[in-house]
Amino acid sequence: MSKAAGQGRNGKRGAHVTLSDVAKKVGVSPITISRALRNPEIVSEDLREVILRTVDEMGYIPNLAARALAGRHNGSVGVITPALHQYGFTGLMTGMEDRFRGTEFTVQYSNTLNHGEGEAGLLKSFLTQKPAGVIIAGAESYRDLLPLIERAACPIAHIADLSQEPQTLVVGLDHYAAGAEPTRFLLSKGYNRIAFIGRGADVRSRRRIEGYEAAMREAGRFDPDLIIGGDAPSRTGLGRQLFSSLLQRVPDIDAVFAQSDELALGVLIECAVRGIRVPEDVGICGFNDLEFSAFTEPSLTTVHIPRYDIGYRVADMLLRAVRGEPADEDKADLGFTIIPRGSTR
């Protein structure tokens, strides 16, 4: 690469442009540049445009470590999630990003891939960077996290099953109820041999299995052979595989409650291949209300989780805590909604 490539207009490489360089170019003090970048609304619109244009032209990159040393935090919010790779997390992420957009905070993500033993290490890593705050978006266990949370110098908010330990800055739902109520819905439609498909990969999915079992026991219909999981992630191919295995083991199945819409789609495809009529012979209910579920044939009955609202609300809770503003509530239950469609009677 030539010497000119990657350099700002002042001849310096962007990575080495300092706050003072930008201030000199604009003709103001470095503190004015610093404050304008943290809180753009405190300077005039004309000056703000000049500063932002100069920062862009010179390739200035704020030093977050230096900011952390000079102030209370480095201007970032850490998000720890087990499921950044899954479709269902997109809505949560969009909600959080929309709430943080236009503020002085940037967002950093870290993914545990459902390995609970790594959660405490990731939280420690974030806390050593002096973030403005942290969002734990679905912890497997709080045993090792609680001591860190209690000693943390910044607010920590949570997306959690409401049975878990955090009592403040919590947004979530009761996943036990989110397993029981759809099962009762299927029972109310005249289905009796209702299978549950999907592994208990995390505390939330295990709570849904518990809710399913409780509802089936209440109806006198519980049979452990109706529950089947798999080691692979919740994907369409796995749904076909698990449903095929169930039919060999329990051929009189008349409904399936799946841990995800992807699994439910696999069941729907396998029914079509086998000539099983949906919803007459087998009813199908998914979970998450992903976009495609409304456009399958027949369309999928599913459980809608307000993922965007959960993400937005937890980000708003954290922002209020960071800014020292009073919270509307300590714990918010955003619930779920059963969406009846063509795959059930």
CSV table of N, CA and C in Angstrom, one decimal, residues 144-262:
chain,number,residue,atom,x,y,z
A,144,ASP,N,-22.4,-18.1,39.5
A,144,ASP,CA,-21.1,-17.5,39.4
A,144,ASP,C,-21.2,-16.0,39.0
A,145,LEU,N,-22.4,-15.6,38.5
A,145,LEU,CA,-22.6,-14.2,38.0
A,145,LEU,C,-22.9,-13.3,39.1
A,146,LEU,N,-23.7,-13.7,40.1
A,146,LEU,CA,-24.2,-12.8,41.2
A,146,LEU,C,-23.1,-12.1,42.0
A,147,PRO,N,-22.0,-12.8,42.4
A,147,PRO,CA,-20.9,-12.1,43.1
A,147,PRO,C,-20.3,-11.0,42.2
A,148,LEU,N,-20.2,-11.2,40.9
A,148,LEU,CA,-19.6,-10.2,40.0
A,148,LEU,C,-20.6,-9.0,39.9
A,149,ILE,N,-21.9,-9.4,39.8
A,149,ILE,CA,-22.9,-8.3,39.6
A,149,ILE,C,-23.0,-7.4,40.8
A,150,GLU,N,-22.9,-8.0,42.0
A,150,GLU,CA,-23.0,-7.3,43.3
A,150,GLU,C,-21.8,-6.3,43.4
A,151,ARG,N,-20.6,-6.7,42.9
A,151,ARG,CA,-19.4,-5.8,43.0
A,151,ARG,C,-19.2,-4.9,41.8
A,152,ALA,N,-20.0,-5.0,40.8
A,152,ALA,CA,-19.8,-4.3,39.6
A,152,ALA,C,-20.0,-2.8,39.8
A,153,ALA,N,-19.1,-2.0,39.1
A,153,ALA,CA,-19.2,-0.5,39.3
A,153,ALA,C,-20.2,0.1,38.3
A,154,CYS,N,-20.8,-0.7,37.5
A,154,CYS,CA,-21.8,-0.2,36.5
A,154,CYS,C,-23.1,-1.0,36.6
A,155,PRO,N,-24.2,-0.4,36.2
A,155,PRO,CA,-25.5,-1.1,36.2
A,155,PRO,C,-25.4,-2.4,35.3
A,156,ILE,N,-26.1,-3.4,35.6
A,156,ILE,CA,-26.2,-4.6,34.8
A,156,ILE,C,-27.7,-5.0,34.7
A,157,ALA,N,-28.2,-5.0,33.5
A,157,ALA,CA,-29.6,-5.4,33.2
A,157,ALA,C,-29.7,-6.8,32.6
A,158,HIS,N,-30.9,-7.3,32.6
A,158,HIS,CA,-31.1,-8.7,32.3
A,158,HIS,C,-32.3,-9.0,31.4
A,159,ILE,N,-32.1,-9.9,30.5
A,159,ILE,CA,-33.2,-10.5,29.8
A,159,ILE,C,-33.3,-12.0,30.4
A,160,ALA,N,-34.3,-12.3,31.1
A,160,ALA,CA,-34.3,-13.6,31.8
A,160,ALA,C,-35.7,-14.2,31.9
A,161,ASP,N,-35.7,-15.5,32.2
A,161,ASP,CA,-36.9,-16.1,32.7
A,161,ASP,C,-37.2,-15.6,34.1
A,162,LEU,N,-38.4,-15.3,34.3
A,162,LEU,CA,-38.8,-14.5,35.5
A,162,LEU,C,-38.6,-15.4,36.8
A,163,SER,N,-38.3,-16.7,36.7
A,163,SER,CA,-38.0,-17.5,37.8
A,163,SER,C,-36.5,-17.3,38.3
A,164,GLN,N,-35.7,-16.7,37.4
A,164,GLN,CA,-34.3,-16.6,37.8
A,164,GLN,C,-34.0,-15.5,38.8
A,165,GLU,N,-32.8,-15.5,39.3
A,165,GLU,CA,-32.4,-14.7,40.5
A,165,GLU,C,-32.6,-13.2,40.4
A,166,PRO,N,-32.2,-12.5,39.3
A,166,PRO,CA,-32.2,-11.1,39.3
A,166,PRO,C,-33.5,-10.5,39.7
A,167,GLN,N,-33.6,-9.5,40.5
A,167,GLN,CA,-34.8,-8.9,41.0
A,167,GLN,C,-34.9,-7.4,40.5
A,168,THR,N,-33.9,-6.9,39.9
A,168,THR,CA,-33.9,-5.5,39.4
A,168,THR,C,-33.3,-5.4,38.0
A,169,LEU,N,-33.8,-4.4,37.3
A,169,LEU,CA,-33.4,-4.3,35.9
A,169,LEU,C,-33.6,-5.5,35.1
A,170,VAL,N,-34.7,-6.1,35.2
A,170,VAL,CA,-35.0,-7.4,34.5
A,170,VAL,C,-36.2,-7.2,33.5
A,171,VAL,N,-36.1,-7.8,32.3
A,171,VAL,CA,-37.2,-7.9,31.4
A,171,VAL,C,-37.2,-9.3,30.9
A,172,GLY,N,-38.4,-9.9,30.8
A,172,GLY,CA,-38.5,-11.2,30.3
A,172,GLY,C,-39.9,-11.7,30.3
A,173,LEU,N,-40.0,-13.0,30.5
A,173,LEU,CA,-41.3,-13.7,30.6
A,173,LEU,C,-41.2,-15.0,31.3
A,174,ASP,N,-42.4,-15.6,31.6
A,174,ASP,CA,-42.4,-16.8,32.3
A,174,ASP,C,-42.5,-18.0,31.3
A,175,HIS,N,-41.3,-18.6,31.1
A,175,HIS,CA,-41.2,-19.7,30.1
A,175,HIS,C,-42.0,-20.9,30.5
A,176,TYR,N,-42.2,-21.1,31.8
A,176,TYR,CA,-43.0,-22.3,32.2
A,176,TYR,C,-44.4,-22.1,31.7
A,177,ALA,N,-44.9,-20.9,31.8
A,177,ALA,CA,-46.3,-20.6,31.3
A,177,ALA,C,-46.3,-20.7,29.8
A,178,ALA,N,-45.2,-20.3,29.2
A,178,ALA,CA,-45.1,-20.3,27.7
A,178,ALA,C,-45.0,-21.8,27.2
A,179,GLY,N,-44.8,-22.7,28.1
A,179,GLY,CA,-44.8,-24.1,27.7
A,179,GLY,C,-46.2,-24.7,28.0
A,180,ALA,N,-46.8,-24.3,29.1
A,180,ALA,CA,-48.1,-24.9,29.6
A,180,ALA,C,-49.2,-24.4,28.7
A,181,GLU,N,-49.3,-23.1,28.5
A,181,GLU,CA,-50.5,-22.5,27.8
A,181,GLU,C,-50.7,-23.0,26.4
A,182,PRO,N,-49.6,-23.1,25.6
A,182,PRO,CA,-49.8,-23.6,24.2
A,182,PRO,C,-50.2,-25.1,24.3
A,183,THR,N,-49.7,-25.8,25.2
A,183,THR,CA,-50.2,-27.2,25.4
A,183,THR,C,-51.7,-27.3,25.7
A,184,ARG,N,-52.1,-26.5,26.6
A,184,ARG,CA,-53.5,-26.4,26.9
A,184,ARG,C,-54.4,-26.0,25.7
A,185,PHE,N,-53.8,-25.1,24.9
A,185,PHE,CA,-54.5,-24.6,23.7
A,185,PHE,C,-54.7,-25.8,22.7
A,186,LEU,N,-53.6,-26.7,22.6
A,186,LEU,CA,-53.7,-27.8,21.7
A,186,LEU,C,-54.8,-28.8,22.3
A,187,LEU,N,-54.8,-29.0,23.6
A,187,LEU,CA,-55.7,-29.9,24.2
A,187,LEU,C,-57.2,-29.4,23.9
A,188,SER,N,-57.3,-28.1,24.0
A,188,SER,CA,-58.7,-27.5,23.8
A,188,SER,C,-59.2,-27.7,22.4
A,189,LYS,N,-58.3,-27.9,21.4
A,189,LYS,CA,-58.6,-28.2,20.0
A,189,LYS,C,-58.9,-29.6,19.7
A,190,GLY,N,-58.9,-30.4,20.8
A,190,GLY,CA,-59.3,-31.8,20.6
A,190,GLY,C,-58.1,-32.8,20.4
A,191,TYR,N,-56.9,-32.3,20.5
A,191,TYR,CA,-55.7,-33.1,20.4
A,191,TYR,C,-55.4,-33.7,21.7
A,192,ASN,N,-55.0,-35.0,21.7
A,192,ASN,CA,-54.7,-35.7,22.9
A,192,ASN,C,-53.3,-36.3,23.1
A,193,ARG,N,-52.8,-36.8,22.0
A,193,ARG,CA,-51.4,-37.4,22.0
A,193,ARG,C,-50.5,-36.3,21.5
A,194,ILE,N,-50.2,-35.3,22.4
A,194,ILE,CA,-49.4,-34.2,22.0
A,194,ILE,C,-47.9,-34.4,22.3
A,195,ALA,N,-47.1,-34.4,21.3
A,195,ALA,CA,-45.7,-34.6,21.5
A,195,ALA,C,-45.0,-33.3,21.7
A,196,PHE,N,-43.8,-33.3,22.3
A,196,PHE,CA,-43.0,-32.2,22.5
A,196,PHE,C,-41.6,-32.4,21.8
A,197,ILE,N,-41.3,-31.6,20.9
A,197,ILE,CA,-40.0,-31.8,20.1
A,197,ILE,C,-39.1,-30.7,20.4
A,198,GLY,N,-37.8,-31.0,20.8
A,198,GLY,CA,-36.8,-30.0,21.1
A,198,GLY,C,-36.1,-30.3,22.3
A,199,ARG,N,-34.8,-30.0,22.3
A,199,ARG,CA,-34.0,-30.3,23.5
A,199,ARG,C,-34.1,-29.2,24.5
A,200,GLY,N,-33.7,-29.4,25.8
A,200,GLY,CA,-33.6,-28.4,26.8
A,200,GLY,C,-32.3,-27.8,26.8
A,201,ALA,N,-31.9,-27.0,25.8
A,201,ALA,CA,-30.5,-26.6,25.7
A,201,ALA,C,-30.2,-25.5,26.7
A,202,ASP,N,-31.2,-24.8,27.3
A,202,ASP,CA,-30.9,-23.8,28.2
A,202,ASP,C,-32.1,-23.7,29.2
A,203,VAL,N,-32.0,-22.9,30.2
A,203,VAL,CA,-32.9,-22.8,31.3
A,203,VAL,C,-34.3,-22.5,30.8
A,204,ARG,N,-34.4,-21.6,29.8
A,204,ARG,CA,-35.7,-21.2,29.2
A,204,ARG,C,-36.4,-22.3,28.5
A,205,SER,N,-35.7,-23.1,27.7
A,205,SER,CA,-36.3,-24.2,27.0
A,205,SER,C,-36.7,-25.3,28.0
A,206,ARG,N,-35.9,-25.5,29.0
A,206,ARG,CA,-36.2,-26.5,30.0
A,206,ARG,C,-37.5,-26.1,30.8
A,207,ARG,N,-37.6,-24.9,31.1
A,207,ARG,CA,-38.9,-24.4,31.7
A,207,ARG,C,-40.1,-24.6,30.9
A,208,ARG,N,-39.9,-24.5,29.5
A,208,ARG,CA,-41.1,-24.8,28.7
A,208,ARG,C,-41.4,-26.2,28.7
A,209,ILE,N,-40.4,-27.1,28.7
A,209,ILE,CA,-40.7,-28.6,28.8
A,209,ILE,C,-41.4,-28.9,30.1
A,210,GLU,N,-41.0,-28.2,31.2
A,210,GLU,CA,-41.7,-28.4,32.5
A,210,GLU,C,-43.2,-28.0,32.4
A,211,GLY,N,-43.4,-26.9,31.7
A,211,GLY,CA,-44.8,-26.4,31.6
A,211,GLY,C,-45.6,-27.3,30.7
A,212,TYR,N,-45.0,-27.8,29.6
A,212,TYR,CA,-45.7,-28.8,28.8
A,212,TYR,C,-46.1,-30.0,29.6
A,213,GLU,N,-45.2,-30.6,30.4
A,213,GLU,CA,-45.4,-31.8,31.2
A,213,GLU,C,-46.5,-31.5,32.2
A,214,ALA,N,-46.5,-30.4,32.9
A,214,ALA,CA,-47.5,-30.1,33.9
A,214,ALA,C,-48.9,-30.0,33.2
A,215,ALA,N,-49.0,-29.4,32.1
A,215,ALA,CA,-50.3,-29.3,31.4
A,215,ALA,C,-50.8,-30.6,31.0
A,216,MET,N,-49.9,-31.5,30.5
A,216,MET,CA,-50.3,-32.8,30.1
A,216,MET,C,-50.7,-33.7,31.3
A,217,ARG,N,-50.0,-33.5,32.4
A,217,ARG,CA,-50.4,-34.3,33.6
A,217,ARG,C,-51.8,-33.8,34.1
A,218,GLU,N,-52.0,-32.5,34.1
A,218,GLU,CA,-53.3,-32.0,34.5
A,218,GLU,C,-54.4,-32.6,33.7
A,219,ALA,N,-54.2,-32.9,32.4
A,219,ALA,CA,-55.2,-33.5,31.5
A,219,ALA,C,-55.2,-35.0,31.5
A,220,GLY,N,-54.3,-35.6,32.3
A,220,GLY,CA,-54.2,-37.0,32.4
A,220,GLY,C,-53.7,-37.6,31.1
A,221,ARG,N,-52.9,-36.8,30.4
A,221,ARG,CA,-52.4,-37.3,29.0
A,221,ARG,C,-50.9,-37.4,29.0
A,222,PHE,N,-50.2,-37.3,30.1
A,222,PHE,CA,-48.7,-37.2,30.0
A,222,PHE,C,-48.1,-38.6,29.7
A,223,ASP,N,-47.2,-38.7,28.8
A,223,ASP,CA,-46.5,-39.9,28.4
A,223,ASP,C,-45.0,-39.5,28.1
A,224,PRO,N,-44.0,-39.9,28.9
A,224,PRO,CA,-42.7,-39.5,28.6
A,224,PRO,C,-42.2,-39.8,27.2
A,225,ASP,N,-42.7,-40.9,26.6
A,225,ASP,CA,-42.3,-41.2,25.3
A,225,ASP,C,-42.7,-40.1,24.2
A,226,LEU,N,-43.6,-39.2,24.6
A,226,LEU,CA,-44.0,-38.1,23.7
A,226,LEU,C,-43.0,-37.0,23.6
A,227,ILE,N,-41.9,-37.0,24.5
A,227,ILE,CA,-40.9,-36.0,24.5
A,227,ILE,C,-39.7,-36.5,23.8
A,228,ILE,N,-39.2,-35.7,22.9
A,228,ILE,CA,-38.0,-36.1,22.2
A,228,ILE,C,-37.1,-34.9,21.8
A,229,GLY,N,-35.8,-35.0,22.0
A,229,GLY,CA,-34.9,-33.9,21.7
A,229,GLY,C,-33.8,-34.4,20.9
A,230,GLY,N,-32.8,-33.5,20.6
A,230,GLY,CA,-31.7,-33.9,19.8
A,230,GLY,C,-30.5,-33.0,20.1
A,231,ASP,N,-29.3,-33.5,19.8
A,231,ASP,CA,-28.1,-32.7,20.1
A,231,ASP,C,-27.8,-31.6,19.2
A,232,ALA,N,-28.4,-31.6,18.0
A,232,ALA,CA,-28.2,-30.5,17.0
A,232,ALA,C,-29.0,-29.3,17.4
A,233,PRO,N,-28.6,-28.1,16.9
A,233,PRO,CA,-29.4,-26.9,17.1
A,233,PRO,C,-30.8,-27.1,16.5
A,234,SER,N,-31.7,-26.2,16.9
A,234,SER,CA,-33.1,-26.3,16.4
A,234,SER,C,-33.2,-25.9,15.0
A,235,ARG,N,-33.1,-26.8,14.1
A,235,ARG,CA,-33.2,-26.6,12.7
A,235,ARG,C,-34.2,-27.4,12.0
A,236,THR,N,-34.5,-27.1,10.8
A,236,THR,CA,-35.6,-27.7,10.0
A,236,THR,C,-35.3,-29.2,9.8
A,237,GLY,N,-34.1,-29.5,9.4
A,237,GLY,CA,-33.8,-30.9,9.2
A,237,GLY,C,-33.9,-31.8,10.4
A,238,LEU,N,-33.6,-31.2,11.6
A,238,LEU,CA,-33.7,-31.9,12.8
A,238,LEU,C,-35.2,-32.2,13.1
A,239,GLY,N,-36.0,-31.2,12.8
A,239,GLY,CA,-37.5,-31.4,13.0
A,239,GLY,C,-38.0,-32.6,12.3
A,240,ARG,N,-37.6,-32.7,11.0
A,240,ARG,CA,-38.0,-33.9,10.3
A,240,ARG,C,-37.5,-35.2,10.9
A,241,GLN,N,-36.3,-35.2,11.3
A,241,GLN,CA,-35.7,-36.4,11.9
A,241,GLN,C,-36.4,-36.8,13.2
A,242,LEU,N,-36.6,-35.8,14.1
A,242,LEU,CA,-37.2,-36.1,15.3
A,242,LEU,C,-38.6,-36.6,15.2
A,243,PHE,N,-39.4,-36.0,14.3
A,243,PHE,CA,-40.7,-36.4,14.1
A,243,PHE,C,-40.8,-37.8,13.5
A,244,SER,N,-39.9,-38.1,12.6
A,244,SER,CA,-39.8,-39.5,12.0
A,244,SER,C,-39.6,-40.5,13.2
A,245,SER,N,-38.6,-40.2,14.1
A,245,SER,CA,-38.3,-41.0,15.2
A,245,SER,C,-39.5,-41.2,16.1
A,246,LEU,N,-40.2,-40.1,16.3
A,246,LEU,CA,-41.4,-40.2,17.2
A,246,LEU,C,-42.5,-41.1,16.6
A,247,LEU,N,-42.7,-41.0,15.3
A,247,LEU,CA,-43.7,-41.8,14.6
A,247,LEU,C,-43.4,-43.3,14.7
A,248,GLN,N,-42.1,-43.7,14.7
A,248,GLN,CA,-41.8,-45.1,14.9
A,248,GLN,C,-42.0,-45.5,16.4
A,249,ARG,N,-41.8,-44.6,17.3
A,249,ARG,CA,-41.9,-44.9,18.7
A,249,ARG,C,-43.4,-44.8,19.2
A,250,VAL,N,-44.1,-43.8,18.8
A,250,VAL,CA,-45.4,-43.5,19.2
A,250,VAL,C,-46.3,-43.1,18.0
A,251,PRO,N,-46.7,-44.1,17.2
A,251,PRO,CA,-47.4,-43.8,15.9
A,251,PRO,C,-48.7,-43.1,16.0
A,252,ASP,N,-49.3,-43.1,17.2
A,252,ASP,CA,-50.6,-42.4,17.4
A,252,ASP,C,-50.6,-40.9,17.7
A,253,ILE,N,-49.4,-40.3,17.5
A,253,ILE,CA,-49.3,-38.8,17.8
A,253,ILE,C,-50.4,-38.1,17.0
A,254,ASP,N,-51.0,-37.1,17.6
A,254,ASP,CA,-52.0,-36.3,16.8
A,254,ASP,C,-51.7,-34.8,16.9
A,255,ALA,N,-50.6,-34.4,17.6
A,255,ALA,CA,-50.2,-33.0,17.6
A,255,ALA,C,-48.7,-32.9,18.0
A,256,VAL,N,-48.1,-31.9,17.7
A,256,VAL,CA,-46.7,-31.6,18.0
A,256,VAL,C,-46.5,-30.2,18.5
A,257,PHE,N,-45.9,-30.0,19.6
A,257,PHE,CA,-45.5,-28.7,20.1
A,257,PHE,C,-44.0,-28.6,20.0
A,258,ALA,N,-43.5,-27.7,19.2
A,258,ALA,CA,-42.0,-27.7,18.9
A,258,ALA,C,-41.4,-26.5,19.6
A,259,GLN,N,-40.1,-26.7,20.0
A,259,GLN,CA,-39.4,-25.7,20.7
A,259,GLN,C,-39.1,-24.4,19.8
A,260,SER,N,-39.2,-24.6,18.5
A,260,SER,CA,-38.9,-23.5,17.7
A,260,SER,C,-39.7,-23.6,16.4
A,261,ASP,N,-39.9,-22.5,15.7
A,261,ASP,CA,-40.6,-22.5,14.4
A,261,ASP,C,-39.8,-23.3,13.3
A,262,GLU,N,-38.4,-23.3,13.4
A,262,GLU,CA,-37.6,-24.1,12.5
A,262,GLU,C,-37.9,-25.6,12.7
